[in-house]
PDB file of N, CA and C and ligand atoms in Angstrom:
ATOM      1  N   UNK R 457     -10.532   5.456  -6.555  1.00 91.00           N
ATOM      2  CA  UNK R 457     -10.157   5.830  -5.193  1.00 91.00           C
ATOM      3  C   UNK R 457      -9.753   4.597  -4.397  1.00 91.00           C
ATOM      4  N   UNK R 458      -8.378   4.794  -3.784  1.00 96.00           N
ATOM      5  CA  UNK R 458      -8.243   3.574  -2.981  1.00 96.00           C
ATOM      6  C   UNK R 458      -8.483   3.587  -1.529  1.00 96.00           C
ATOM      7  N   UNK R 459      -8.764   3.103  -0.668  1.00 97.00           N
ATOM      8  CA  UNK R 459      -8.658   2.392   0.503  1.00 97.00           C
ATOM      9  C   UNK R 459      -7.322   3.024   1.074  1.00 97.00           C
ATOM     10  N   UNK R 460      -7.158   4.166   1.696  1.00 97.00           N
ATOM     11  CA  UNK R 460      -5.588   3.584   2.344  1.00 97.00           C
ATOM     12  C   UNK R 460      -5.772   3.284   4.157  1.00 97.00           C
ATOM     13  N   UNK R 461      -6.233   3.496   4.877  1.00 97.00           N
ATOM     14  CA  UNK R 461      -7.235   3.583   6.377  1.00 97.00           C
ATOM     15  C   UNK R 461      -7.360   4.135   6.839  1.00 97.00           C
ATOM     16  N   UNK R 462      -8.480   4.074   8.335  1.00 97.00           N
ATOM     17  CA  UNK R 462      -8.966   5.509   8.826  1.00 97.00           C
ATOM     18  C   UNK R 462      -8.373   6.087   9.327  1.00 97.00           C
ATOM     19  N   UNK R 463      -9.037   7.405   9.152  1.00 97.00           N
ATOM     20  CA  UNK R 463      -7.917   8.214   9.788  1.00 97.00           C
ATOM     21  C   UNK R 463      -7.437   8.203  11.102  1.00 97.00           C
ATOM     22  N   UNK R 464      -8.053   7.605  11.876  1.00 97.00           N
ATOM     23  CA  UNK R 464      -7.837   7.203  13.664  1.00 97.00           C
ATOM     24  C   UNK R 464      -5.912   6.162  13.408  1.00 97.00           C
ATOM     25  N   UNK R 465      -6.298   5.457  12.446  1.00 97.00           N
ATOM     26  CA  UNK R 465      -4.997   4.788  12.561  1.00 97.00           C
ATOM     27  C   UNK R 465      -3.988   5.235  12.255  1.00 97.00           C
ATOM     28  N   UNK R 466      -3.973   6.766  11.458  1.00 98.00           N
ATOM     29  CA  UNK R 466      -3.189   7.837  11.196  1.00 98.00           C
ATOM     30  C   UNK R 466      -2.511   8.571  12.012  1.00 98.00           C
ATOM     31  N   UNK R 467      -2.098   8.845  13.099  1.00 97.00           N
ATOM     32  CA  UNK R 467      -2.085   9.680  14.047  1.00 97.00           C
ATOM     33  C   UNK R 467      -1.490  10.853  13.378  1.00 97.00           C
ATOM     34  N   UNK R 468      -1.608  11.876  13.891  1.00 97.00           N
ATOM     35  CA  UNK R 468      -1.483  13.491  13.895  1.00 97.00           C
ATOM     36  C   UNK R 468       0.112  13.445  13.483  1.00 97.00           C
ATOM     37  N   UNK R 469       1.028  13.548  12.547  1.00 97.00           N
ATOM     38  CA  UNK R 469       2.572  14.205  12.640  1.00 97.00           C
ATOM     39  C   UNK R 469       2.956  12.866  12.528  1.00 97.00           C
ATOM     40  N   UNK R 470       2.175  11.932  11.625  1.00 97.00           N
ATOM     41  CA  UNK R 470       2.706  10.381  10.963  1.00 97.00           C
ATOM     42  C   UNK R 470       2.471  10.637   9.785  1.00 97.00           C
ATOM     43  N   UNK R 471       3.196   9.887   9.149  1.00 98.00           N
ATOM     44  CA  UNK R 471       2.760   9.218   7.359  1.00 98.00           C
ATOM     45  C   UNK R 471       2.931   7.786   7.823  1.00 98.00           C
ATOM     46  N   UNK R 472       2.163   7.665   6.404  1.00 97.00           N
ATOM     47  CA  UNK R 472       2.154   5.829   5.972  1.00 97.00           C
ATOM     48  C   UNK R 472       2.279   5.522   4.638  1.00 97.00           C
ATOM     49  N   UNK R 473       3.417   4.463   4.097  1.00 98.00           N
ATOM     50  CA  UNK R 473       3.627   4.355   2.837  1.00 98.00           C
ATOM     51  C   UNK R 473       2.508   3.104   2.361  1.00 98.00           C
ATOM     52  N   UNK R 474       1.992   3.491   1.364  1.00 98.00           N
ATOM     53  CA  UNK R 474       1.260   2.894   0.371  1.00 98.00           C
ATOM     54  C   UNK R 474       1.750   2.015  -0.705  1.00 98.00           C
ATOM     55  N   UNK R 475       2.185   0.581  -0.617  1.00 95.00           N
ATOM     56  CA  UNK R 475       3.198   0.216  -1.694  1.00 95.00           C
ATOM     57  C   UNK R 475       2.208  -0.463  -2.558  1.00 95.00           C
ATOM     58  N   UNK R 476       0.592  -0.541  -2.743  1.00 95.00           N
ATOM     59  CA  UNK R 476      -0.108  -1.184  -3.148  1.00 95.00           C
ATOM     60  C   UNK R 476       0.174  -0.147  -4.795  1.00 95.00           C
ATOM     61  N   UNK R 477       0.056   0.776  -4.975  1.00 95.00           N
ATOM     62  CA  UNK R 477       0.465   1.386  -6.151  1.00 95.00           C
ATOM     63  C   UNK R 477       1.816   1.361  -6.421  1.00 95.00           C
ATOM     64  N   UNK R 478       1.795   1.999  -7.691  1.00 94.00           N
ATOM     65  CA  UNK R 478       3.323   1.897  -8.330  1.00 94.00           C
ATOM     66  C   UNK R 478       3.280   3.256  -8.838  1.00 94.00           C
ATOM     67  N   UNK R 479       4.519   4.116  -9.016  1.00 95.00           N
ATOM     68  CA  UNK R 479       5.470   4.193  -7.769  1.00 95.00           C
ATOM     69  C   UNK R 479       4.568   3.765  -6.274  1.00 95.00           C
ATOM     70  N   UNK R 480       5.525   3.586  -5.222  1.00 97.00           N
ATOM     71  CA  UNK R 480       4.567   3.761  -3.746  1.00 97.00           C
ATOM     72  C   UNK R 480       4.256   5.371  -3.367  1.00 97.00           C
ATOM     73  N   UNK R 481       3.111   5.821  -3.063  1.00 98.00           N
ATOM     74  CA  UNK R 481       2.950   6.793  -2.456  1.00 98.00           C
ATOM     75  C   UNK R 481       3.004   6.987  -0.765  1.00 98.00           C
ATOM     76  N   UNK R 482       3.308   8.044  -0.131  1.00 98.00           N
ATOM     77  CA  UNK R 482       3.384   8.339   1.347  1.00 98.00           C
ATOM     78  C   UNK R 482       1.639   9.560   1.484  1.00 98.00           C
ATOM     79  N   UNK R 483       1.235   9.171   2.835  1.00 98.00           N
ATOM     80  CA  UNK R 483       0.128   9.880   2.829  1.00 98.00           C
ATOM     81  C   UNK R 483       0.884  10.295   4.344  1.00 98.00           C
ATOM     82  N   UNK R 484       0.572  11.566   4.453  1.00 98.00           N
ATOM     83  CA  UNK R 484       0.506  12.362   5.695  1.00 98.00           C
ATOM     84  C   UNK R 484      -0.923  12.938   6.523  1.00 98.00           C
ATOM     85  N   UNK R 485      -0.410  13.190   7.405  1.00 98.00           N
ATOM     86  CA  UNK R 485      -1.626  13.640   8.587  1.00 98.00           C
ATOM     87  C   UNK R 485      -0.833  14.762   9.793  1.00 98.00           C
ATOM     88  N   UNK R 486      -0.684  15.975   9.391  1.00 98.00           N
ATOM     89  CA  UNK R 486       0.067  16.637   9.785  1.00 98.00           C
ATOM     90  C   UNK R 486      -0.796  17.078  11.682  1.00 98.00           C
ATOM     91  N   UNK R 487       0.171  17.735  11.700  1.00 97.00           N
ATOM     92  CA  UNK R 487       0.064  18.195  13.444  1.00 97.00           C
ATOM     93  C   UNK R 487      -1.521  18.871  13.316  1.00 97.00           C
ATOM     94  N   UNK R 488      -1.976  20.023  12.020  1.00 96.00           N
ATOM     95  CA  UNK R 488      -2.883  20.689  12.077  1.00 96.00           C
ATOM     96  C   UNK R 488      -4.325  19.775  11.846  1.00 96.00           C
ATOM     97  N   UNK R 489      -4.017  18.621  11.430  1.00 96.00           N
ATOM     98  CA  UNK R 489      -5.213  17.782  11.233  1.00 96.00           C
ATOM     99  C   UNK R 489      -5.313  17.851   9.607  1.00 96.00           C
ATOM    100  N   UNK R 490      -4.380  18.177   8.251  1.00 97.00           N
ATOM    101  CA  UNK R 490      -4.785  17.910   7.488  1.00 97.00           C
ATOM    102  C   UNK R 490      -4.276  16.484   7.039  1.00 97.00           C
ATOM    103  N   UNK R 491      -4.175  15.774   5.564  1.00 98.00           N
ATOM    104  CA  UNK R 491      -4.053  15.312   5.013  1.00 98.00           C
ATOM    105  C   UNK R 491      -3.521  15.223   3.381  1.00 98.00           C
ATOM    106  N   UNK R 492      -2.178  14.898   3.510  1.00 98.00           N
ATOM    107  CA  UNK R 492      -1.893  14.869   1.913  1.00 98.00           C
ATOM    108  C   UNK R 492      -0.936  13.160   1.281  1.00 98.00           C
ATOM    109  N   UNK R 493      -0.807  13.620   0.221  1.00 98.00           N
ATOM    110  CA  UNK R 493      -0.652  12.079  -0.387  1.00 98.00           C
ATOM    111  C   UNK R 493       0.867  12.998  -1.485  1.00 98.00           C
ATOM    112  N   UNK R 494       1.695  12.685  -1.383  1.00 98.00           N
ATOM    113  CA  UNK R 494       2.957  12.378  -2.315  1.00 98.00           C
ATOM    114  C   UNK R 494       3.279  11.477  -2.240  1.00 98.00           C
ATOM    115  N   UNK R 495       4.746  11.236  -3.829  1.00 98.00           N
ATOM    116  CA  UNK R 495       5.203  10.010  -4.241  1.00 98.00           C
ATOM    117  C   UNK R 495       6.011  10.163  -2.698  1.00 98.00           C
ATOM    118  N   UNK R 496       6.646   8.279  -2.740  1.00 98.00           N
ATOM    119  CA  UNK R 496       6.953   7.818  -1.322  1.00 98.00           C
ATOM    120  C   UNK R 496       8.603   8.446  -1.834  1.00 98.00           C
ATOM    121  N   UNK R 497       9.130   8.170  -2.508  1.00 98.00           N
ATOM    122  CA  UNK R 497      10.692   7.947  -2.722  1.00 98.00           C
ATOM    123  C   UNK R 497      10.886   9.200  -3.089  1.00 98.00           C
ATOM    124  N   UNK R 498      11.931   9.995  -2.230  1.00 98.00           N
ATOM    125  CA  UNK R 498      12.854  10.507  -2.494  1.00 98.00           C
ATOM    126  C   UNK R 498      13.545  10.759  -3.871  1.00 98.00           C
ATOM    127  N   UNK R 499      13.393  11.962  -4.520  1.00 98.00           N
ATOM    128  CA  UNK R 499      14.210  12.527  -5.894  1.00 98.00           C
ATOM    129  C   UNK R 499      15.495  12.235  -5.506  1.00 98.00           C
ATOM    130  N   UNK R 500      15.830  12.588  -4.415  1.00 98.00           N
ATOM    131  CA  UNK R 500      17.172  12.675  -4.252  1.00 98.00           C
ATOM    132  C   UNK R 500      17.944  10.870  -4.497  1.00 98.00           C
ATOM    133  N   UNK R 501      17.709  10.266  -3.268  1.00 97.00           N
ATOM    134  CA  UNK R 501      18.281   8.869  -3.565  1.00 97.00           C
ATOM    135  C   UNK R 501      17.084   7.916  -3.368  1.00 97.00           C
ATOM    136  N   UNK R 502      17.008   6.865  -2.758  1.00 95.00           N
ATOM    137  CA  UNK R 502      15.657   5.761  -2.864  1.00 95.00           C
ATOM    138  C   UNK R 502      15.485   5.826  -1.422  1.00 95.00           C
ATOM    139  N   UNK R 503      15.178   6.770  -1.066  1.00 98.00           N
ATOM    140  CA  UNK R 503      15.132   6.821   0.990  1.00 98.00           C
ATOM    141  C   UNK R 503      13.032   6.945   0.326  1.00 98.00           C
ATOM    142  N   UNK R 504      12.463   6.225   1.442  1.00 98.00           N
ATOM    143  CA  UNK R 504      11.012   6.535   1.744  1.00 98.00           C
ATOM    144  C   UNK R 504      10.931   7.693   2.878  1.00 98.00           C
ATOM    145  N   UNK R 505       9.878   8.498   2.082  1.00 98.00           N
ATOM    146  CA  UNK R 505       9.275   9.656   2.747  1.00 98.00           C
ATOM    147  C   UNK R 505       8.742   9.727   3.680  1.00 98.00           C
ATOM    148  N   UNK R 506       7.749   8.328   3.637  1.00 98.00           N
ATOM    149  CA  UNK R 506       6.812   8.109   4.789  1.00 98.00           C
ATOM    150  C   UNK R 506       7.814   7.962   6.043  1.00 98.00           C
ATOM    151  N   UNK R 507       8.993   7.614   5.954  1.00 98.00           N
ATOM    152  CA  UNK R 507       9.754   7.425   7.189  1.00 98.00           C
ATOM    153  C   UNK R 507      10.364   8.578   7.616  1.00 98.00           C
ATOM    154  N   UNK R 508      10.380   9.936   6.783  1.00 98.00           N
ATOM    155  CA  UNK R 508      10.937  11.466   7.474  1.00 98.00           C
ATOM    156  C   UNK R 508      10.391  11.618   8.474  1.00 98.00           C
ATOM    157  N   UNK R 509      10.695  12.954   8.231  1.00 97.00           N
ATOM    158  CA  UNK R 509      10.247  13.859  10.066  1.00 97.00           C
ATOM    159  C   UNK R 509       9.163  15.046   9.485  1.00 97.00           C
ATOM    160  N   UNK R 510       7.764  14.650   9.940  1.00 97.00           N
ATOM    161  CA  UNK R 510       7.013  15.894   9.378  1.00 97.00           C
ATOM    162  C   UNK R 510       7.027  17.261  10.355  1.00 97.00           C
ATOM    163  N   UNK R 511       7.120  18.530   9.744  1.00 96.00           N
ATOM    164  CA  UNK R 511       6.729  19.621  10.062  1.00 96.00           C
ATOM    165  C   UNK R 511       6.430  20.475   9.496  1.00 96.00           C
ATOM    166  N   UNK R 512       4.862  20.689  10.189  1.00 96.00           N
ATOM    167  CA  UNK R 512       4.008  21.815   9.368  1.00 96.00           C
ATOM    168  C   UNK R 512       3.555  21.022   7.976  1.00 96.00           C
ATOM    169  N   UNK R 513       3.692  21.767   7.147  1.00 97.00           N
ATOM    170  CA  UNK R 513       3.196  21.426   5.870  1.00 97.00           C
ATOM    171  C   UNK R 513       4.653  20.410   5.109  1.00 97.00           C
ATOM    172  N   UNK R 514       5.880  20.364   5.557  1.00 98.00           N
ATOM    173  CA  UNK R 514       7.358  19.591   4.707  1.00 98.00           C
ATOM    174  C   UNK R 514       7.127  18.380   5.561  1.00 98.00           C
ATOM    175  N   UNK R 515       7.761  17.606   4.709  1.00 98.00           N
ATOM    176  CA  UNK R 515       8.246  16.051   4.979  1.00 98.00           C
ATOM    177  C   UNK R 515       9.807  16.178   4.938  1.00 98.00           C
ATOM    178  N   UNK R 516      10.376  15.975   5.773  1.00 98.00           N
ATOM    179  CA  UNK R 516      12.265  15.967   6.068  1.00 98.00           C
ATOM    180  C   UNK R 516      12.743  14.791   5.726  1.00 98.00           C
ATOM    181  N   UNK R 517      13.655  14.248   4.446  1.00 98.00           N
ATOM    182  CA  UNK R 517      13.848  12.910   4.115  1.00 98.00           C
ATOM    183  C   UNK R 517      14.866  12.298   5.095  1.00 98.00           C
ATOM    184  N   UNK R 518      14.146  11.312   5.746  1.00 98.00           N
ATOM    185  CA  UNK R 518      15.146  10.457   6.343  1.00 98.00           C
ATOM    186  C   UNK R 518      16.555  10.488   6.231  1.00 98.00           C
ATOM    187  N   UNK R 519      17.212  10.519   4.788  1.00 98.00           N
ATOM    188  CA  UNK R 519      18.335  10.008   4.194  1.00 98.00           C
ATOM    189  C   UNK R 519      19.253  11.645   4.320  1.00 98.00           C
ATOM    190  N   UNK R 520      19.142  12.337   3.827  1.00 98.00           N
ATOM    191  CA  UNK R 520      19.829  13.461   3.813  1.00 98.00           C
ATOM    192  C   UNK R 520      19.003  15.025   4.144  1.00 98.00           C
ATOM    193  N   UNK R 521      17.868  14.771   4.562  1.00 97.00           N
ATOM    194  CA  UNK R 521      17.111  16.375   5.321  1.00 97.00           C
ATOM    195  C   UNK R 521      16.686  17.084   3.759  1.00 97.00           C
ATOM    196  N   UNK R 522      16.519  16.506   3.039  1.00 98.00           N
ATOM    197  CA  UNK R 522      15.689  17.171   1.652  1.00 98.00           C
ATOM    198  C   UNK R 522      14.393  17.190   2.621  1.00 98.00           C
ATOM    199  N   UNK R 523      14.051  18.479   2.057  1.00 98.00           N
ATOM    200  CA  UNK R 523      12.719  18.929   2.708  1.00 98.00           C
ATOM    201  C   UNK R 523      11.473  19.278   1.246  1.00 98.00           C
ATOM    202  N   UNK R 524      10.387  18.187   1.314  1.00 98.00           N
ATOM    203  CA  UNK R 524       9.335  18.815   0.371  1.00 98.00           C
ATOM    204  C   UNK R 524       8.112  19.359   1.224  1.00 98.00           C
ATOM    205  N   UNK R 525       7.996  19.996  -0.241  1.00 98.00           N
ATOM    206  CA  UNK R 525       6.324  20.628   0.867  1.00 98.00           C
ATOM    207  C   UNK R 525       5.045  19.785   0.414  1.00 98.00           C
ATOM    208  N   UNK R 526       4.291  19.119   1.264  1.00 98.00           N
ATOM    209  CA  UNK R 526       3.372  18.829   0.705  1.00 98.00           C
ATOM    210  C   UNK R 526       2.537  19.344  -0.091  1.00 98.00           C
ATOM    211  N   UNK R 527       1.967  20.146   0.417  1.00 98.00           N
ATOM    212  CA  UNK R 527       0.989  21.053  -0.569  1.00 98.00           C
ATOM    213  C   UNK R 527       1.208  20.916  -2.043  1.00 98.00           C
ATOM    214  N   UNK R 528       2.767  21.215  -2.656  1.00 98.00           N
ATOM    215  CA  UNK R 528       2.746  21.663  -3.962  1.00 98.00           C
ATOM    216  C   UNK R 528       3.721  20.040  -4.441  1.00 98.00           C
ATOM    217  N   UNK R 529       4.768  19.751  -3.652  1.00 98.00           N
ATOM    218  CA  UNK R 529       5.303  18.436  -3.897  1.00 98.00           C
ATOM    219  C   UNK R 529       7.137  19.219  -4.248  1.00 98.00           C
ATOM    220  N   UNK R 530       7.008  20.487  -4.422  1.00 98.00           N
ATOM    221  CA  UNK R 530       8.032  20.964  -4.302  1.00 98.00           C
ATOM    222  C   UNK R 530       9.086  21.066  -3.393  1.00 98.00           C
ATOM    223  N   UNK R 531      10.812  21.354  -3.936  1.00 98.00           N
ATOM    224  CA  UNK R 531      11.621  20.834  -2.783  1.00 98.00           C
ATOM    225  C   UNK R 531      12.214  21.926  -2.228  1.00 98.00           C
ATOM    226  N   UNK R 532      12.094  22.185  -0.609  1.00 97.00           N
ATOM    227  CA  UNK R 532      12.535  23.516   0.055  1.00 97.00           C
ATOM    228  C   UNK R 532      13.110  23.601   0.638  1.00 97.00           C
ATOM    229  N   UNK R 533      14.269  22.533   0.777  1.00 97.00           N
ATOM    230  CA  UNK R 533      15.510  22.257   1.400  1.00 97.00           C
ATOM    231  C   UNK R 533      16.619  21.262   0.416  1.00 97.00           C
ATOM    232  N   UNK R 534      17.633  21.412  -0.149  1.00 97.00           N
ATOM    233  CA  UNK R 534      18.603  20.293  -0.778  1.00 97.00           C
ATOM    234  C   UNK R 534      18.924  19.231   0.305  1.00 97.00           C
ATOM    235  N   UNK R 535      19.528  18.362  -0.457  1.00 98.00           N
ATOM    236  CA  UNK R 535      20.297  18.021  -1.983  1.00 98.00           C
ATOM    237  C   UNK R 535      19.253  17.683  -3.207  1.00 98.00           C
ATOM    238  N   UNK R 536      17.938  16.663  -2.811  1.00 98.00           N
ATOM    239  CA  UNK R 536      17.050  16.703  -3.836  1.00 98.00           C
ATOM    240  C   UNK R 536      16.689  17.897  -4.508  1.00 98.00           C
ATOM    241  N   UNK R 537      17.014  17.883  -5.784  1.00 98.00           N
ATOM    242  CA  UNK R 537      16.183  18.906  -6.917  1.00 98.00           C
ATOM    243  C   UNK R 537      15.109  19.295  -7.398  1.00 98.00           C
ATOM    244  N   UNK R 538      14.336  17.638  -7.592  1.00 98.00           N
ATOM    245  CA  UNK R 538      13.278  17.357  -8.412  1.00 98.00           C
ATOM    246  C   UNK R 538      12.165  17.370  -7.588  1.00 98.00           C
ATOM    247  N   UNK R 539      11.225  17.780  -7.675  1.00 98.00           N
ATOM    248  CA  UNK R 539       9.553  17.598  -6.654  1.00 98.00           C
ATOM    249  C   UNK R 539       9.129  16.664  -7.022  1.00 98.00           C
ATOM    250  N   UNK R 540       8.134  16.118  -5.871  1.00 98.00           N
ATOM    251  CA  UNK R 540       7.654  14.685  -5.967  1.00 98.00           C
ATOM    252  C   UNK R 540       6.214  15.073  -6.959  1.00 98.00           C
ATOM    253  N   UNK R 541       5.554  14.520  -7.030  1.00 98.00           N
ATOM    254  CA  UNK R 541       4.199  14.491  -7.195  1.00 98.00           C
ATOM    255  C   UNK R 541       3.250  14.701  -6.186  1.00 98.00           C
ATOM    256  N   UNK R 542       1.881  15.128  -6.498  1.00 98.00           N
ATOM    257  CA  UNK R 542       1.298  15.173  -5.142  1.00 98.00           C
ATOM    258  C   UNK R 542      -0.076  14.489  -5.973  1.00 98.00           C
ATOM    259  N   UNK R 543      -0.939  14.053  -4.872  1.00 98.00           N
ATOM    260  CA  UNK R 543      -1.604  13.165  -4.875  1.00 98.00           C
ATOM    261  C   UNK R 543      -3.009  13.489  -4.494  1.00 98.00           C
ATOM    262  N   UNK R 544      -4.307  13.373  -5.299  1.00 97.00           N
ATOM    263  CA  UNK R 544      -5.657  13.708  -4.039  1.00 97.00           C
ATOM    264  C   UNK R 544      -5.839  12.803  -2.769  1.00 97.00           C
ATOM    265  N   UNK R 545      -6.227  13.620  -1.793  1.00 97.00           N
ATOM    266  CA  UNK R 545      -6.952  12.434  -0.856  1.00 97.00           C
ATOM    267  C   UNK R 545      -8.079  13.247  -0.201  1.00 97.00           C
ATOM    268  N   UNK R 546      -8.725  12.612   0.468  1.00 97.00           N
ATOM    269  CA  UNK R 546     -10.023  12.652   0.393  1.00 97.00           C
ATOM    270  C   UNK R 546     -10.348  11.769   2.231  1.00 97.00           C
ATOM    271  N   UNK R 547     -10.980  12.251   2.885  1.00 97.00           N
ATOM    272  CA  UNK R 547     -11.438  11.770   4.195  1.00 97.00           C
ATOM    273  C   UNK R 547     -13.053  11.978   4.347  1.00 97.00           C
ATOM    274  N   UNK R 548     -13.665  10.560   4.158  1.00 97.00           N
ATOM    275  CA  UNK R 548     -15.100  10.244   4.244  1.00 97.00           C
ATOM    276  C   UNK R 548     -15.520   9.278   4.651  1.00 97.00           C
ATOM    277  N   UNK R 549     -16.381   9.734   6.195  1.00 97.00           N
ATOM    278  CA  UNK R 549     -17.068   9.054   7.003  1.00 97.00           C
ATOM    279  C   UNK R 549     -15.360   8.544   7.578  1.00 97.00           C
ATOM    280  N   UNK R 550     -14.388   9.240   8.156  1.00 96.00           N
ATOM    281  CA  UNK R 550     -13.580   8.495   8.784  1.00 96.00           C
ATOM    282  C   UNK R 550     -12.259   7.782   8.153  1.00 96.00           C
ATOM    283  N   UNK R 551     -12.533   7.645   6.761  1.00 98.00           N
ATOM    284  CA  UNK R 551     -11.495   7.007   6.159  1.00 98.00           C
ATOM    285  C   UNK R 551     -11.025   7.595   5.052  1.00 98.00           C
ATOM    286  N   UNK R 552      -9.305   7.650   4.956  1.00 98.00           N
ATOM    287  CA  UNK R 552      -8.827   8.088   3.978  1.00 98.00           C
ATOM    288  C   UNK R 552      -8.193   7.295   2.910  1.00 98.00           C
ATOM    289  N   UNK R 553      -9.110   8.369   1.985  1.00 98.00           N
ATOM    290  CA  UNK R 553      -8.996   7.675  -0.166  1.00 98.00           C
ATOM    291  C   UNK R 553      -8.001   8.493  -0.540  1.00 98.00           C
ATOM    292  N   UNK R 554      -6.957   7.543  -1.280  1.00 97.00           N
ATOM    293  CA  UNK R 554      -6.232   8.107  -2.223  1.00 97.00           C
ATOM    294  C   UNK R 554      -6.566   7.909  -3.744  1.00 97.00           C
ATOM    295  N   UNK R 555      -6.390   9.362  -4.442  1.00 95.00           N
ATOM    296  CA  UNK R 555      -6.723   8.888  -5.701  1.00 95.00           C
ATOM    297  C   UNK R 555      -5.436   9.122  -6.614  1.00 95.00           C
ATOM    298  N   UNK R 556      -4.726   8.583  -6.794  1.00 91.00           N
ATOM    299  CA  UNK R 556      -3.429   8.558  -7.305  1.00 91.00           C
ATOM    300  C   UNK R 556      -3.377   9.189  -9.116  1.00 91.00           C
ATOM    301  N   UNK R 557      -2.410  10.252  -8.654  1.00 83.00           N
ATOM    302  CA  UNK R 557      -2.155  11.080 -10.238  1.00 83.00           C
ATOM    303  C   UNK R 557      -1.884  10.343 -11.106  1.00 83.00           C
ATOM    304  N   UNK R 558      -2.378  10.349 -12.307  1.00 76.00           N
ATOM    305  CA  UNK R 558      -1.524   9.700 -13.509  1.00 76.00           C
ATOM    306  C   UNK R 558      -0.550  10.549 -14.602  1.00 76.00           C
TER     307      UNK R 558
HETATM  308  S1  FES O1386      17.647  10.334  -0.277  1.00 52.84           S
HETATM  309 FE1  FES O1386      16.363  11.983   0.298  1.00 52.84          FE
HETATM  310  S2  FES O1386      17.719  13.627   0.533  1.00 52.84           S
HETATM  311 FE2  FES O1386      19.016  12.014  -0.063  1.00 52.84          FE
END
Protein backbone atom coordinates (compact mmCIF):
# COMPACT_ATOMS: atom_id res chain seq x y z
CA UNK A 1 0.00 0.00 0.00
CA UNK A 2 1.33 3.33 -0.89
CA UNK A 3 1.18 6.68 0.67
CA UNK A 4 -0.57 8.89 -1.85
CA UNK A 5 -2.03 11.94 0.90
CA UNK A 6 -4.72 12.91 3.03
CA UNK A 7 -7.58 13.18 1.99
CA UNK A 8 -8.02 16.98 3.17
CA UNK A 9 -5.35 17.72 0.45
CA UNK A 10 -7.69 16.06 -2.03
CA UNK A 11 -10.43 18.31 -2.47
CA UNK A 12 -13.92 17.08 -3.54
CA UNK A 13 -14.11 17.02 -7.84
CA UNK A 14 -9.93 16.87 -8.00
CA UNK A 15 -7.56 14.08 -8.97
CA UNK A 16 -3.90 13.81 -8.39
CA UNK A 17 -1.39 11.99 -10.53
CA UNK A 18 0.84 9.55 -8.84
CA UNK A 19 4.10 9.24 -10.95
CA UNK A 20 5.90 7.37 -8.08
CA UNK A 21 4.58 4.03 -9.82
CA UNK A 22 4.91 2.83 -13.23
CA UNK A 23 2.58 3.24 -15.38
CA UNK A 24 1.53 6.66 -13.29
CA UNK A 25 -1.77 6.26 -11.74
CA UNK A 26 -4.58 9.25 -11.22
CA UNK A 27 -6.57 9.01 -7.89
CA UNK A 28 -9.91 10.83 -7.70
CA UNK A 29 -12.16 12.28 -4.99
CA UNK A 30 -15.37 12.87 -6.60
CA UNK A 31 -18.14 15.59 -5.71
CA UNK A 32 -20.00 12.60 -3.62
CA UNK A 33 -17.00 12.09 -1.31
CA UNK A 34 -15.78 8.87 -2.83
CA UNK A 35 -12.46 7.78 -3.94
CA UNK A 36 -10.92 5.87 -6.84
CA UNK A 37 -7.48 5.17 -8.36
CA UNK A 38 -7.04 4.51 -12.38
CA UNK A 39 -4.12 4.31 -14.79
CA UNK A 40 -3.10 8.20 -15.33
CA UNK A 41 -2.69 8.10 -19.30
CA UNK A 42 -5.15 8.12 -21.59
CA UNK A 43 -5.80 4.86 -24.12
CA UNK A 44 -6.50 7.21 -26.46
CA UNK A 45 -3.19 9.45 -26.85
CA UNK A 46 -0.56 10.29 -23.78
CA UNK A 47 -2.93 13.18 -22.28
CA UNK A 48 -2.97 12.64 -18.12
CA UNK A 49 -6.26 11.92 -16.56
CA UNK A 50 -5.57 13.47 -13.43
CA UNK A 51 -5.76 16.76 -15.43
CA UNK A 52 -9.63 16.02 -16.96
CA UNK A 53 -12.80 17.29 -15.83
CA UNK A 54 -14.48 14.97 -13.22
CA UNK A 55 -18.20 14.23 -13.20
CA UNK A 56 -20.03 12.01 -11.09
CA UNK A 57 -18.42 8.78 -11.30
CA UNK A 58 -16.25 9.69 -15.36
CA UNK A 59 -13.04 11.41 -15.70
CA UNK A 60 -13.32 13.68 -19.18
CA UNK A 61 -9.75 13.49 -20.88
CA UNK A 62 -8.25 16.70 -21.16
CA UNK A 63 -7.03 15.96 -24.76
CA UNK A 64 -10.11 14.93 -26.71
CA UNK A 65 -13.39 14.42 -24.04
CA UNK A 66 -12.83 10.45 -23.87
CA UNK A 67 -14.87 9.85 -20.95
CA UNK A 68 -13.96 6.74 -18.42
CA UNK A 69 -15.85 5.61 -15.64
CA UNK A 70 -14.14 5.14 -12.67
CA UNK A 71 -15.78 2.50 -11.05
CA UNK A 72 -15.12 -0.15 -13.79
CA UNK A 73 -12.11 1.81 -15.81
CA UNK A 74 -14.30 1.46 -18.82
CA UNK A 75 -14.69 3.99 -21.76
CA UNK A 76 -18.21 5.89 -22.12
CA UNK A 77 -17.49 8.45 -24.39
CA UNK A 78 -14.85 8.17 -27.72
CA UNK A 79 -12.28 8.41 -29.41
CA UNK A 80 -10.41 6.18 -26.72
CA UNK A 81 -11.37 2.43 -27.07
CA UNK A 82 -9.42 0.70 -24.56
CA UNK A 83 -10.30 1.00 -20.54
CA UNK A 84 -7.84 1.98 -18.19
CA UNK A 85 -7.25 -0.14 -15.25
CA UNK A 86 -8.65 0.53 -11.98
CA UNK A 87 -6.89 0.52 -8.90
CA UNK A 88 -7.73 -0.21 -4.88
CA UNK A 89 -7.69 2.63 -2.56
CA UNK A 90 -8.37 2.69 0.69
CA UNK A 91 -8.92 5.91 3.25
CA UNK A 92 -7.54 5.30 6.92
CA UNK A 93 -7.44 7.52 9.75
CA UNK A 94 -7.53 10.40 7.03
CA UNK A 95 -5.18 9.24 4.46
CA UNK A 96 -5.38 7.79 1.16
CA UNK A 97 -3.51 4.20 0.15
CA UNK A 98 -3.16 3.11 -3.13
CA UNK A 99 -2.64 -0.39 -3.78
CA UNK A 100 -1.73 -0.65 -7.33
CA UNK A 101 -3.03 -3.70 -9.71
CA UNK A 102 -0.56 -5.93 -11.10
S1 LIG B 1 -5.74 11.67 -25.46
FE1 LIG B 1 -7.50 11.22 -24.28
S2 LIG B 1 -9.10 11.30 -25.69
FE2 LIG B 1 -7.37 11.73 -26.90
Amino acid sequence: MLLVCSLAELPRGEGRRVDSVEPAVAVFHTEDGEVFAIDDTCTHQDASLADGWLEGCEVECPLHASRFDLRTGEVDAPPAKLGVRTHAVTVTDGDIYLDVAS
